[in-house]
Coordinates of C-alpha atoms in Angstrom, one line a residue:
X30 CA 0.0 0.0 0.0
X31 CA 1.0 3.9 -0.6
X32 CA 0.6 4.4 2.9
X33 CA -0.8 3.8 6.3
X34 CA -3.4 6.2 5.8
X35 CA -4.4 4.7 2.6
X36 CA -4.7 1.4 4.4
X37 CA -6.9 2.6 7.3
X38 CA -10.7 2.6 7.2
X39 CA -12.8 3.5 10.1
X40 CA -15.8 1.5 10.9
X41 CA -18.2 4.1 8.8
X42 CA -16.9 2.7 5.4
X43 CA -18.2 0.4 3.7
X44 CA -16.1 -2.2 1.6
X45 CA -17.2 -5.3 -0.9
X46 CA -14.8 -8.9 0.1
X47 CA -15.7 -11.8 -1.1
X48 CA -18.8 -12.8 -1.1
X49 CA -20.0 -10.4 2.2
X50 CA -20.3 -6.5 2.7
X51 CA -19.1 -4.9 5.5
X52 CA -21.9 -2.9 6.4
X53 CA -21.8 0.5 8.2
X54 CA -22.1 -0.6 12.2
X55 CA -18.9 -3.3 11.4
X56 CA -17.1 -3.1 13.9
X57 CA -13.8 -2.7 14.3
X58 CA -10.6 -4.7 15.3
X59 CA -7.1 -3.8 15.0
X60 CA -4.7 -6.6 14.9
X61 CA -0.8 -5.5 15.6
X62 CA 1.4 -8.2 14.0
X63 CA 1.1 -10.2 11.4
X64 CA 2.4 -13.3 12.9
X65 CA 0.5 -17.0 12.3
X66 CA -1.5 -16.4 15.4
X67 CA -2.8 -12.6 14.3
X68 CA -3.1 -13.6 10.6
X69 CA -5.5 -16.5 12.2
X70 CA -7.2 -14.4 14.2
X71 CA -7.6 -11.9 10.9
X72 CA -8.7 -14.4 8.8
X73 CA -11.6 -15.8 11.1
X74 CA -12.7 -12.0 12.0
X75 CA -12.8 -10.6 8.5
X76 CA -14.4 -14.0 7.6
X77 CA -16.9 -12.9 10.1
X78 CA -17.5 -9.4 8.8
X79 CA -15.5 -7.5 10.8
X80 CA -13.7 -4.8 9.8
X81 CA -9.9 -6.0 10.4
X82 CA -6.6 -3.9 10.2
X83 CA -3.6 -5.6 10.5
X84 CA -0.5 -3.0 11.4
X85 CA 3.3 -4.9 11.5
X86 CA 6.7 -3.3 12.1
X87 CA 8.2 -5.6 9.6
X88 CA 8.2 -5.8 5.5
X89 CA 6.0 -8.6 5.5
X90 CA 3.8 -11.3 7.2
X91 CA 4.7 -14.0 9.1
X92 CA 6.5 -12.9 12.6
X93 CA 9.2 -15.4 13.0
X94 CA 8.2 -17.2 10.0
X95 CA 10.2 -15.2 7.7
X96 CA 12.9 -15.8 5.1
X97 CA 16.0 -14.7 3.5
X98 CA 17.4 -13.8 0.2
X99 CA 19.6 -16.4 -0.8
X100 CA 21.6 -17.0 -4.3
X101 CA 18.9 -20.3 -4.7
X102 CA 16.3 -18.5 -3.9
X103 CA 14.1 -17.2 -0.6
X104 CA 15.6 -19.6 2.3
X105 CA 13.1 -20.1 5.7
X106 CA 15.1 -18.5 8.6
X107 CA 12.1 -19.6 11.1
X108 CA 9.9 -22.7 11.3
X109 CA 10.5 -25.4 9.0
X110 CA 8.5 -28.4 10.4
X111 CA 4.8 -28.5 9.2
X112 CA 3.0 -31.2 11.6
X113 CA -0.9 -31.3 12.8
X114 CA -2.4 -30.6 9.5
X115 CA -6.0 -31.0 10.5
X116 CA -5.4 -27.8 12.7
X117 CA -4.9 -25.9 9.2
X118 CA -7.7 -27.9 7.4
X119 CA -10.3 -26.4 10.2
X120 CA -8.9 -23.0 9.6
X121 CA -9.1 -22.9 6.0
X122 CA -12.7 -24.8 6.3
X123 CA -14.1 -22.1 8.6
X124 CA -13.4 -19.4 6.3
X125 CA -14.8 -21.7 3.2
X126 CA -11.7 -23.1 1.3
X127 CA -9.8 -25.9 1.2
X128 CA -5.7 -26.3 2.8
X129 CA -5.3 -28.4 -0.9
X130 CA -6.4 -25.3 -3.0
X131 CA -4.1 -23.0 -1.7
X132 CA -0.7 -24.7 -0.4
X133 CA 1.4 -27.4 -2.2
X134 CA 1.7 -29.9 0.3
X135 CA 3.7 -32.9 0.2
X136 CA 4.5 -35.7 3.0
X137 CA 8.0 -36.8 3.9
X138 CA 8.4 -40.5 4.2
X139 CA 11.4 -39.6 6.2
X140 CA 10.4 -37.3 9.4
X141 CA 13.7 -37.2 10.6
X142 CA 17.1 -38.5 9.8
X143 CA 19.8 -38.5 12.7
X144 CA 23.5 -38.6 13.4
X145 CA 25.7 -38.8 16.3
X146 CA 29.6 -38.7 16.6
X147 CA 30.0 -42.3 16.6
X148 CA 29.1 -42.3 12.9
X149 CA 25.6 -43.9 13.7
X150 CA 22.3 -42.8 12.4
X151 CA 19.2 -43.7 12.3
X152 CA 15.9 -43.0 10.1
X153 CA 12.3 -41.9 11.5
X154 CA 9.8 -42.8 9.3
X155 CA 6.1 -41.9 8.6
X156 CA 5.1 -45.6 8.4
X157 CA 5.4 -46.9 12.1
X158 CA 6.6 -50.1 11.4
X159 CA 9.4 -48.6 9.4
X160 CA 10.5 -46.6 12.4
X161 CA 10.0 -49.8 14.5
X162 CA 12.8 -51.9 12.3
X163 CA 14.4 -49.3 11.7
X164 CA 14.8 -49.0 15.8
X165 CA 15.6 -53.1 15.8
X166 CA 18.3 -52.7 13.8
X167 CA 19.5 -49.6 15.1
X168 CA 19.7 -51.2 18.7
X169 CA 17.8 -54.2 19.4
X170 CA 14.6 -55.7 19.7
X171 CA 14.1 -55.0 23.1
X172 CA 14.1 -51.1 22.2
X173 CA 11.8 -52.0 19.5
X174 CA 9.6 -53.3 21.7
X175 CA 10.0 -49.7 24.1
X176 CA 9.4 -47.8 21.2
X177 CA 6.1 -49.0 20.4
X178 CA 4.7 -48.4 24.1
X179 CA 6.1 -45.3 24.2
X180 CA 4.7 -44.3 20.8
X181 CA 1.3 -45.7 22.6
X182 CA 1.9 -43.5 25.3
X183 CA 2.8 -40.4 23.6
X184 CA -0.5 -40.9 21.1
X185 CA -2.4 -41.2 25.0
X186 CA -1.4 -38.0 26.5
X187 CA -1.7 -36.2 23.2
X188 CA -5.2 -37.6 22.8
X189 CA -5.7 -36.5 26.8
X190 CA -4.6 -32.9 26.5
X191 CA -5.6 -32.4 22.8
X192 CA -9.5 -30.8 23.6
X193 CA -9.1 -29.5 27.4
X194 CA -5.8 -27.8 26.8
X195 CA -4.9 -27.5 22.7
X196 CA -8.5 -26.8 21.4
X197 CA -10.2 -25.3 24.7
X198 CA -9.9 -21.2 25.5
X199 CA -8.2 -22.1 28.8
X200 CA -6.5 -24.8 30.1
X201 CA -9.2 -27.2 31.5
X202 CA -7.7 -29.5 34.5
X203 CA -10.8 -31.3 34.9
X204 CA -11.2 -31.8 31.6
X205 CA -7.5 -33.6 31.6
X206 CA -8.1 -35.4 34.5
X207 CA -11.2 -37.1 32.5
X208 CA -9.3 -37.7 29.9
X209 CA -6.4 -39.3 31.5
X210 CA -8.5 -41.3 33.3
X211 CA -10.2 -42.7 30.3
X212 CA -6.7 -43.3 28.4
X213 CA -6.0 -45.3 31.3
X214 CA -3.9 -45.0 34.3
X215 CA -0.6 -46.2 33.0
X216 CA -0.7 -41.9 31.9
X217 CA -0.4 -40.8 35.6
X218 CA 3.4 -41.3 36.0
X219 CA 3.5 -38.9 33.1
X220 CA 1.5 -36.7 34.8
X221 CA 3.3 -36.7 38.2
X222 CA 4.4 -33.3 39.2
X223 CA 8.4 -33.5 39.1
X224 CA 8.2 -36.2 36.0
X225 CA 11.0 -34.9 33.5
X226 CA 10.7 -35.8 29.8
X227 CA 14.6 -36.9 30.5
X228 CA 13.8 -38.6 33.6
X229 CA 10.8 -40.8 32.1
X230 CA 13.3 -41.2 29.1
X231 CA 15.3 -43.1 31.2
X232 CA 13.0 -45.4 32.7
X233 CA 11.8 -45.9 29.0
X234 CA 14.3 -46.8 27.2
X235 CA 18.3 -48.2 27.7
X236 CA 20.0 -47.1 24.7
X237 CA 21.2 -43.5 25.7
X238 CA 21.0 -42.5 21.8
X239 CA 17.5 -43.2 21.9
X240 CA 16.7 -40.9 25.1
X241 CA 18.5 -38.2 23.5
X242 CA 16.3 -38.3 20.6
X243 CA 13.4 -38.2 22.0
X244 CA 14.4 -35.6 24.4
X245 CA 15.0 -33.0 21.8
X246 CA 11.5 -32.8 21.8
X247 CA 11.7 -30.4 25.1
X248 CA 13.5 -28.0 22.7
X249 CA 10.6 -27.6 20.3
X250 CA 9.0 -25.2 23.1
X251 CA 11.9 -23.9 24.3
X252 CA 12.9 -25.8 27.3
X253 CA 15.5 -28.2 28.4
X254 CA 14.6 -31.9 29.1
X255 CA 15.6 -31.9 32.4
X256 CA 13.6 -29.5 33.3
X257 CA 10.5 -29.8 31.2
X258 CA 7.3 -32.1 32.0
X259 CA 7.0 -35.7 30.8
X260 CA 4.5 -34.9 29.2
X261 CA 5.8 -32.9 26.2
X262 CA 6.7 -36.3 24.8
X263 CA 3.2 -35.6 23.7
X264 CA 5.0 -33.6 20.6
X265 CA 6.4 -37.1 19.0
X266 CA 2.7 -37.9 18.7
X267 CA 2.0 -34.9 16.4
X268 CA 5.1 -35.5 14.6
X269 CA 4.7 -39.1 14.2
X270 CA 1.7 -38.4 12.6
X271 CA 3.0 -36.9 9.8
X272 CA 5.5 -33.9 8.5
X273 CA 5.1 -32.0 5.6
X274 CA 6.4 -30.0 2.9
X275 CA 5.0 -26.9 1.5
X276 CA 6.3 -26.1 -1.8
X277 CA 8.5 -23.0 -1.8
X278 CA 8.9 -23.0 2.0
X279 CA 6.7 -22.5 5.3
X280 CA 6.8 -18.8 4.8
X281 CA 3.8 -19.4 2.4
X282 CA 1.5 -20.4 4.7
X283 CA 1.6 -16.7 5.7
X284 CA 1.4 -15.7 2.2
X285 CA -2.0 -18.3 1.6
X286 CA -3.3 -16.8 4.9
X287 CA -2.4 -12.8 4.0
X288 CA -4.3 -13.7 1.0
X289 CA -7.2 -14.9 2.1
X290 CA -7.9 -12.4 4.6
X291 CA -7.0 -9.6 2.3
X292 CA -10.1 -11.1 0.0
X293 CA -12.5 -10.7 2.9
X294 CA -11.3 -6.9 3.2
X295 CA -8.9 -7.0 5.7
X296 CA -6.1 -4.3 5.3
X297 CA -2.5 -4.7 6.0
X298 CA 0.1 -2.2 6.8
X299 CA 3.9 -3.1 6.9
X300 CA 6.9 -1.1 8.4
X301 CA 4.7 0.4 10.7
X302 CA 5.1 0.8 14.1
X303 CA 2.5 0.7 17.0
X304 CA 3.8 2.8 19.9
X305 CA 1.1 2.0 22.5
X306 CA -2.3 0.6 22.8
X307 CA -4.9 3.5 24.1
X308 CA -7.7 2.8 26.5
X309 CA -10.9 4.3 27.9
X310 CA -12.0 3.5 31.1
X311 CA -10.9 0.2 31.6
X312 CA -10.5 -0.9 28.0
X313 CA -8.5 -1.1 24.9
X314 CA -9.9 1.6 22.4
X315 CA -7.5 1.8 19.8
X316 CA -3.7 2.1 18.9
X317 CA -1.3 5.2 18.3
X318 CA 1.5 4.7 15.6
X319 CA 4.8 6.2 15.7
X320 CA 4.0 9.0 13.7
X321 CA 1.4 10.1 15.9
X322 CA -2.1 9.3 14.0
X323 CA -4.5 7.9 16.2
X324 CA -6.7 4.4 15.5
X325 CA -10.0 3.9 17.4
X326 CA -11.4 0.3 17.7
X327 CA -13.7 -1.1 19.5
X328 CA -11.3 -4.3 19.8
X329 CA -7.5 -4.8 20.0
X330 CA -5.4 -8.0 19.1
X331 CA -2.0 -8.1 20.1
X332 CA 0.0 -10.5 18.4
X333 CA 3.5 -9.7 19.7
X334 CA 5.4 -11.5 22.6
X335 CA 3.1 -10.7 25.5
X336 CA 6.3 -9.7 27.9
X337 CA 6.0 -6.2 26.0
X338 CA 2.5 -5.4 27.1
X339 CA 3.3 -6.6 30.6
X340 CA 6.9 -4.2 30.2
X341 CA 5.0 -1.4 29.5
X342 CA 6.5 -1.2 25.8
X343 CA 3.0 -0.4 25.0
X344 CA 2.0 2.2 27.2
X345 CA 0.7 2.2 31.1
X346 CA -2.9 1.5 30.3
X347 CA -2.2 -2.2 29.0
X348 CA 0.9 -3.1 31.1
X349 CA -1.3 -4.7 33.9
X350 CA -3.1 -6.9 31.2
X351 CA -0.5 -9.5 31.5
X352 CA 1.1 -10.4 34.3
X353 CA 4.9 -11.1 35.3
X354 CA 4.4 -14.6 35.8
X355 CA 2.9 -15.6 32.6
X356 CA 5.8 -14.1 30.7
X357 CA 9.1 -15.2 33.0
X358 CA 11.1 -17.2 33.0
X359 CA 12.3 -16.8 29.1
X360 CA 12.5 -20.1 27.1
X361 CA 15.6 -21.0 24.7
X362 CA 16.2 -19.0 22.0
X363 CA 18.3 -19.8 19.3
X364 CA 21.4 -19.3 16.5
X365 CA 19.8 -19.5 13.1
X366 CA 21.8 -20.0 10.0
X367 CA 19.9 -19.4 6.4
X368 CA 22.3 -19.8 3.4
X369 CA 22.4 -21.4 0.1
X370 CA 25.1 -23.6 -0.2
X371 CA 26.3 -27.5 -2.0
X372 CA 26.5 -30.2 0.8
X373 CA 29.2 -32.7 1.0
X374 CA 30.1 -35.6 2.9
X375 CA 26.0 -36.7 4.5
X376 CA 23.1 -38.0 2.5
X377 CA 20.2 -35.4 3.9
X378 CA 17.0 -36.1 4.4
X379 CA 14.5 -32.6 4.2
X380 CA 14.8 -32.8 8.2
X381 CA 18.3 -33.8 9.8
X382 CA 19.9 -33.7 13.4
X383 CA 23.2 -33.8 14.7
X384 CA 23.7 -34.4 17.9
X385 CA 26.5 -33.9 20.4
X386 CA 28.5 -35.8 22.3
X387 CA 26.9 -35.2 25.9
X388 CA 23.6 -33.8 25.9
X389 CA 23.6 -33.2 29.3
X390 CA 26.6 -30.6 28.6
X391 CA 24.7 -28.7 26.1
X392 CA 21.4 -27.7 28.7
X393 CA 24.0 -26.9 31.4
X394 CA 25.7 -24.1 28.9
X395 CA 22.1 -22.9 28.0
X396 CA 20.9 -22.7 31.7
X397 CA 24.5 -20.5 32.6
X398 CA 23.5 -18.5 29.6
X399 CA 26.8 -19.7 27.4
X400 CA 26.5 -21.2 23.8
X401 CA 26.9 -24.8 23.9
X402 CA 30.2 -25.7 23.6
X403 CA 28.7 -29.3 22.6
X404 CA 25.6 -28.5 20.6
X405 CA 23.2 -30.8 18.7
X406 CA 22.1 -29.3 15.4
X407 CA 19.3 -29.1 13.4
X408 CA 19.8 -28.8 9.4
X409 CA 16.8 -28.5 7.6
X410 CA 17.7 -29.0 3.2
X411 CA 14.8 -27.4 2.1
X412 CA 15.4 -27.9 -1.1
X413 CA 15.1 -32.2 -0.6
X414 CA 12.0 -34.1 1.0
X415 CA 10.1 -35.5 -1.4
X416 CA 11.8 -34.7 -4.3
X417 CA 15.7 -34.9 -5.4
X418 CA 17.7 -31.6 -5.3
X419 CA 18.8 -30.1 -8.5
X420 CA 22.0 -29.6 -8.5
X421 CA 24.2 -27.1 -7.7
X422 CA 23.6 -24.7 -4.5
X423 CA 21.1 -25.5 -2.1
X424 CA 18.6 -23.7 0.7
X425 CA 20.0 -24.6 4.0
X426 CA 18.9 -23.3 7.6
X427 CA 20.6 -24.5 10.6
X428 CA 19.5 -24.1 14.2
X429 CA 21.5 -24.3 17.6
X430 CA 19.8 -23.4 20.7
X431 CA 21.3 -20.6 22.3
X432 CA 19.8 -19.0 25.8
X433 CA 18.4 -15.9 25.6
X434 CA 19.9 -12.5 25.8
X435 CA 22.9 -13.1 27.6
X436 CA 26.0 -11.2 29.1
X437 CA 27.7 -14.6 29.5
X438 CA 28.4 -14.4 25.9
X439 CA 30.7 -11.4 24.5
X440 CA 29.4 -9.5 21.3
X441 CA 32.5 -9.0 19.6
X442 CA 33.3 -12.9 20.0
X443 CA 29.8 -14.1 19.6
X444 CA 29.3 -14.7 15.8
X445 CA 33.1 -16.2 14.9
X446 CA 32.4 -18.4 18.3
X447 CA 29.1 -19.7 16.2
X448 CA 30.7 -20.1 13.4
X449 CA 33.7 -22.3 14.5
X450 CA 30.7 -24.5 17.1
X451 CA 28.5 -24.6 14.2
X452 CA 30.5 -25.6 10.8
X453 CA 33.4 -27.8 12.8
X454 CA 30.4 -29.7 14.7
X455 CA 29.0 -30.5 11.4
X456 CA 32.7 -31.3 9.9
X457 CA 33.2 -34.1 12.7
X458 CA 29.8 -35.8 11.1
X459 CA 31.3 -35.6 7.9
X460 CA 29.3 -32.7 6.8
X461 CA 30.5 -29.7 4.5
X462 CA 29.2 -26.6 3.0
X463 CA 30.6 -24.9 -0.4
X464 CA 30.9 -21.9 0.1
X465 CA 31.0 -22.2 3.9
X466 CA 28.2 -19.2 5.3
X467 CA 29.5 -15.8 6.5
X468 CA 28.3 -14.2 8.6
X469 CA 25.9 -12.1 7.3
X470 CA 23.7 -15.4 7.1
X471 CA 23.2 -15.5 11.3
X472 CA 21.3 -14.5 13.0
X473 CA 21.5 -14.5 16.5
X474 CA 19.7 -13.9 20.0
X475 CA 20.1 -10.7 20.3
X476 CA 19.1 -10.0 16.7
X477 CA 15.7 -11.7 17.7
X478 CA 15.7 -9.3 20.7
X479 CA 15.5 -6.4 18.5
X480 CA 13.0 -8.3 15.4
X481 CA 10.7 -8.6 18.2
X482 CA 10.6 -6.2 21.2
X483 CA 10.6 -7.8 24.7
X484 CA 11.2 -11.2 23.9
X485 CA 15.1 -10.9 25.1
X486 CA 15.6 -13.2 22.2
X487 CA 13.3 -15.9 23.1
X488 CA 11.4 -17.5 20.4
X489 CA 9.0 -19.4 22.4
X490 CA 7.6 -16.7 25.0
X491 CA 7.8 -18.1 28.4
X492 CA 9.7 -21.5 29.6
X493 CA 8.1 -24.6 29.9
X494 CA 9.3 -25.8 32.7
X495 CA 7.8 -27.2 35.3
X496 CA 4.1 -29.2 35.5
X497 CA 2.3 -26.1 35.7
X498 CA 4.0 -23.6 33.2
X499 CA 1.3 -24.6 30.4
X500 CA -1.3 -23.2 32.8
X501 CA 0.8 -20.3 33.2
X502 CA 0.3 -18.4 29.6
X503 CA -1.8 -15.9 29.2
X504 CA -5.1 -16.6 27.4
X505 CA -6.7 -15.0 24.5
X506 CA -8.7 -12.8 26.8
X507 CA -6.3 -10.6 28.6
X508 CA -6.9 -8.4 32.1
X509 CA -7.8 -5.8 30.2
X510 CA -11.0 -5.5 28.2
X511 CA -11.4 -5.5 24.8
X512 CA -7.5 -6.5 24.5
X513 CA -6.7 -10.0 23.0
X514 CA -4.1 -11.9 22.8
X515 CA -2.1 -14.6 20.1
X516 CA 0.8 -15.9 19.0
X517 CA 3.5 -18.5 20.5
X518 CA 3.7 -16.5 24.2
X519 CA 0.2 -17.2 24.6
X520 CA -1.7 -20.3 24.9
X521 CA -2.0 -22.9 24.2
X522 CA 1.9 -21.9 23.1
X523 CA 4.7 -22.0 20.9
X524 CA 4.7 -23.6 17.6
X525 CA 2.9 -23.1 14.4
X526 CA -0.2 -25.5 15.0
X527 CA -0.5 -23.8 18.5
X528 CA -0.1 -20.4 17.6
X529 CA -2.3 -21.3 14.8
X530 CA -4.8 -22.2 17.7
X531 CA -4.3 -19.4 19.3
X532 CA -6.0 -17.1 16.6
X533 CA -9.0 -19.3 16.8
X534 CA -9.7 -18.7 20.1
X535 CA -8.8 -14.8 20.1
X536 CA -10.9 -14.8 16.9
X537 CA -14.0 -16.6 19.4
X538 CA -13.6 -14.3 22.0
X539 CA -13.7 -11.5 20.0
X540 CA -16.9 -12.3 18.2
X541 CA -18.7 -13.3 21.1
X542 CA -17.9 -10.0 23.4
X543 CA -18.2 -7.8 20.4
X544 CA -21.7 -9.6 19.5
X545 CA -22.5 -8.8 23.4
X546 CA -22.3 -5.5 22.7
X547 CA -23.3 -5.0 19.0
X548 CA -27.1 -3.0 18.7
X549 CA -27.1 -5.3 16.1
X550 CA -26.3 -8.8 15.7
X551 CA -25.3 -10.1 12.2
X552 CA -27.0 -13.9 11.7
X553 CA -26.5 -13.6 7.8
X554 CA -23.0 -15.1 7.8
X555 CA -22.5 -17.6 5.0
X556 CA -23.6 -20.8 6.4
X557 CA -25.8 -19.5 9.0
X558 CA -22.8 -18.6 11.0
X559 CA -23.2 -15.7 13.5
X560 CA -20.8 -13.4 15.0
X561 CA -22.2 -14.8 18.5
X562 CA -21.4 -17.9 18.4
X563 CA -17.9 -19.4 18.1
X564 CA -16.4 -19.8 14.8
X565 CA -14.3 -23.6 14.9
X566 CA -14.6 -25.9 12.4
X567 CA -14.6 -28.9 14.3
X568 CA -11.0 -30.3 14.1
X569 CA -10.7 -33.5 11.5
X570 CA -10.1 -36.6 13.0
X571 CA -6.5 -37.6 13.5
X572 CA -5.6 -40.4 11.4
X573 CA -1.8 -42.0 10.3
X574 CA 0.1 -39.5 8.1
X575 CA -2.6 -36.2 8.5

């Protein structure tokens, strides 16, 4: 757009989408940042004939799901693992389209290949009975044997938490508790209030190899495995059900959703910044951008890391809308290389993990705030998954957790320390990169700091540590009225599926306490959907491979 102004409408102009009019009464909601969970949120709302305005610091959508310019091409430098599709199937079904229609999607056979120092790998595959003989041979029947219970178990607790925490507003304990009981009881130990992943790892399985694999899983949300609940081992259940591929890389989900959104007359305005959030009495009534110009609204959706409301980064009015504890302590964050490069020396899968010697090692660094002087890596070849690479240069990211923000770890020293960790790591595997990256293709915790204000580089809000840290987030409705919440720092948490979710139930509470208050209720939605009642699809049915 030519400017902000041309991308602003108040509530008293009327606009044709697709197929719906926003009338003159529409009300309006401002969304600031265009992350997965806002663009959601936007999605559902303008879906709903609301009048939606989306305002983002940054050149484009997406929030951490962003890439890089790259001599192959645009390289992801944020998520690159696409897992739950049937929470994207209910978005796209609620706003009347179809995932197929608008994303190239493709399932890996391989979810994961891994390496360790010893020059052993091993192969994770969508078919179950793959991964099983694939385990066998790896280390023995007996493990085989492990693997499948704890597969069971995982597929358990993800089936106990999946409606009372994943798919409800709030965290629902009794609702767990139900549903634990009705998986069985064999869950409990899981459940048990100082039950580590690591430590139920151990009792799980004998070959060490094995319990480091599966404890990586901790890292997906930011946290250490030592530290976090048991029952994150919940995650191998969404990824065991299938990983995909979206052709030309995760960022264009964002794109798909942008879209959409945009065709239902919701506006977007990039390189604008939001400098606080106004209220009125004791709610949020609109935004003031940098340059002064004032928004009313009679709804705002902040999809930013929630530690900046709660810093006061947005003004005094909403800094009591969040509290300390939902935002501290700060999960991992991470070193991310993006880079285009030809490989030598491994046969990649699209997903690939090198791990360290001593794992243990690694979460000690991270928790004294040092880089791991013994990291595990993750390399995702975007260019490889179900197809073959052409040849020539490839689309590389690689990711090693880092702590947040940290004075442990010297500026001047910090990038050429990466480098050497990073690329002589990978050497010791057998892995090579022509041209080796510079370091213009890094970027590190404290750039994530800056990209996103608050966070102190953290890219998955607050730590999951700790039995009780998933009931800790902030929910889509936050202290202060008419001022919601999404993304990864609020619940039901990090991650693309869950910030995904996270929209969905901003989007719900939204409609329902603007309907409250509307003089007049729209029941003319396509479908016979009204602005008062929720908006979810029902989520598919989870089957092998979706």
């Amino acid at each position: 757009m030519d400017s902000c102004q041309d991308s602003v409408n108040t509530a008293r102009v009327i606009r044709i989408s697709k197929g719906r009019t926003l009338t003159e009464n529409a009300k309006t909601v401002i969304v600031i940042g265009a992350g997965i969970g806002g663009l959601a949120a936007a999605l559902r709302l303008s879906h709903a004939g609301m009048n939606v305005q989306v305002f983002e610091q940054h050149s484009a959508p997406g929030g951490k799901m962003r890439t890089v310019h790259s001599q192959a091409g645009p390289v992801d430098a944020g998520p690159t693992v696409f897992t739950m599709r049937p929470v994207f199937e209910a978005l796209f079904a609620s706003v009347d389209e179809n995932l197929d229609d608008h994303l190239q999607l493709s399932q890996d056979a391989v979810l994961a290949r891994h390496f360790w120092p010893d020059g052993s790998s091993l192969d994770l595959f969508a078919d179950m009975d793959r991964s099983r003989s694939a385990i066998a041979a790896f280390a023995d029947e007996n493990e085989a044997v492990r693997f499948e219970a704890f597969t069971l178990q995982a597929r358990r607790l993800f089936d106990a938490f999946e409606q009372p925490v994943m798919q409800a507003a709030r965290p629902d304990l009794a609702g767990i508790l139900r549903n634990t009981l009705k998986q069985g009881r064999n869950l409990l130990p899981d459940l048990l209030p100082r039950a580590t992943l690591a430590g139920r790892l151990a009792a799980r399985f004998r070959n060490p190899r094995l319990r480091q694999l599966f404890g990586r899983y901790a890292t997906y949300v930011g946290g250490s495995p030592w530290k976090s609940p048991a029952v994150l081992s919940l995650i191998w259940s969404a990824e065991a059900s299938g990983v995909w591929s979206i052709r030309g890389g995760m960022h264009q989900l964002a794109v798909a959703l942008e879209r959409l959104a945009t065709e239902r007359g919701a506006g977007f305005t990039y390189d604008t910044e939001v400098a606080r959030i106004e209220t009125q009495g004791e709610a949020a009534s609109g935004i003031v951008l940098a340059d002064g110009r004032r928004i009313p609204a009679d709804a705002v959706l902040f999809n930013g890391d929630p530690a900046a409301l709660a810093n006061g980064l947005l003004g005094f009015g909403p800094a009591g809308s969040v509290s300390n504890h939902a935002v501290s302590p700060r999960a991992l964050s991470a070193y991310v290389w993006s880079f285009a490069a030809e490989p030598r020396g491994c046969d990649l899968a699209h997903h690939n993990v090198f791990f360290g010697r001593d794992p243990k090692s690694e979460f000690d660094d991270l928790a004294a705030g040092r880089m791991p002087s013994d990291p595990t890596l993750y390399v995702c070849a975007q260019d490889r998954g179900s197809t073959s690479p052409a040849p020539g240069r490839e689309r590389f990211e690689i990711i090693m957790n880092g702590p947040p923000v940290s004075t442990a770890i010297p500026e001047e020293k910090e990038t050429e320390l990466c480098q050497s960790r990073t690329f002589r790591t990978l050497a010791t595997h057998g892995l090579r990169f022509s041209p080796e990256p510079d370091a213009s293709a890094l970027t590190r915790p404290r750039d994530f700091a800056e990209m996103f204000p608050a966070s102190d580089g953290s890219l998955y809000g607050r730590s999951p540590h700790g039995m009780m840290a998933s009931f800790r987030r902030p929910t889509a409705r936050s202290r202060l009225k008419r001022l919601y919440l999404a993304g990864g720092g609020a619940h039901p948490g990090p991650g693309i599926p869950m910030a995904t979710l996270s929209g969905q139930h901003a989007a719900e509470a939204i409609l329902t306490d603007l309907a409250s208050t509307s003089p007049s209720r729209r029941t003319d939605m396509p479908g016979g959907m009204s602005t008062a009642s929720p908006i979810a699809a029902p989520m598919a049915s989870r089957s092998s491979g979706s």
